């Protein structure tokens, strides 16, 4: 009897953990991320996506051809760039969305877009992954909604497999630096339980932000001074050095203050199918010695 190669065996064991996929049965009733019960009468054919991560996920599970419009920030994959742009979270083009006659609009739970679209007679579902685990569970939810469950389960399997490859490397790191990750110069940072915070830990760093502050907290600059991180991500050394009390921080003195490349910053901010690429890019910044 042949022995399965290690990679094949890993894939088979991961696949066994996922329930068998079947075609979605409509009408489909589900509870969305706004806590609303929504019924889809039939498989959606004309979809508007108002979140970049949702647009990416739909395309990754083979439903890109269903999209008839997207938010202003959806830019990946390339085919979504040709679709009508329908505004952002707080400035949606409601009339243009309605005019496209979608049979489904996928929205964030923020921005209050659900009410006017529902009043206009459209079917609206809020799908809004915020934690690491939700990236995977919401991918499966989207697969169910658009009748692409098998593709969604395969995507989740592949994502977890690629993430595991990076984790194998970072677990062998001789030392894991304390790190501060800045997403906005206010400053806003990331908590360890946010999807970005989990990626930072998996990349082989120790987040200095306590979980008690929340997932994406505004932080007191004095907290950063007291924590004195060995690594700072998301800002320049010049920016850090100019802040009161920050010029003496270990990361600033040793030059371990790293601005993120634009593409990496983008994919890190999207809880979607490019999570493995985001993790690899982050791990390469935290532990460049492991990727030489």
Coordinates of C-alpha atoms in Angstrom, one line a residue, residues 16 26 37 49 61 66-67 81 99 149 215 223 265:
X16 CA -11.6 15.6 6.4
X26 CA -33.1 28.0 -1.8
X37 CA -32.9 37.2 9.5
X49 CA -20.3 44.1 -3.0
X61 CA -14.6 31.2 -4.9
X66 CA -22.0 37.6 -10.5
X67 CA -20.7 41.0 -9.5
X81 CA -11.6 47.3 -11.6
X99 CA -30.4 51.3 -10.6
X149 CA -19.8 25.9 -1.0
X215 CA -9.2 45.0 18.5
X223 CA 1.9 53.3 26.6
X265 CA -0.5 47.4 3.9

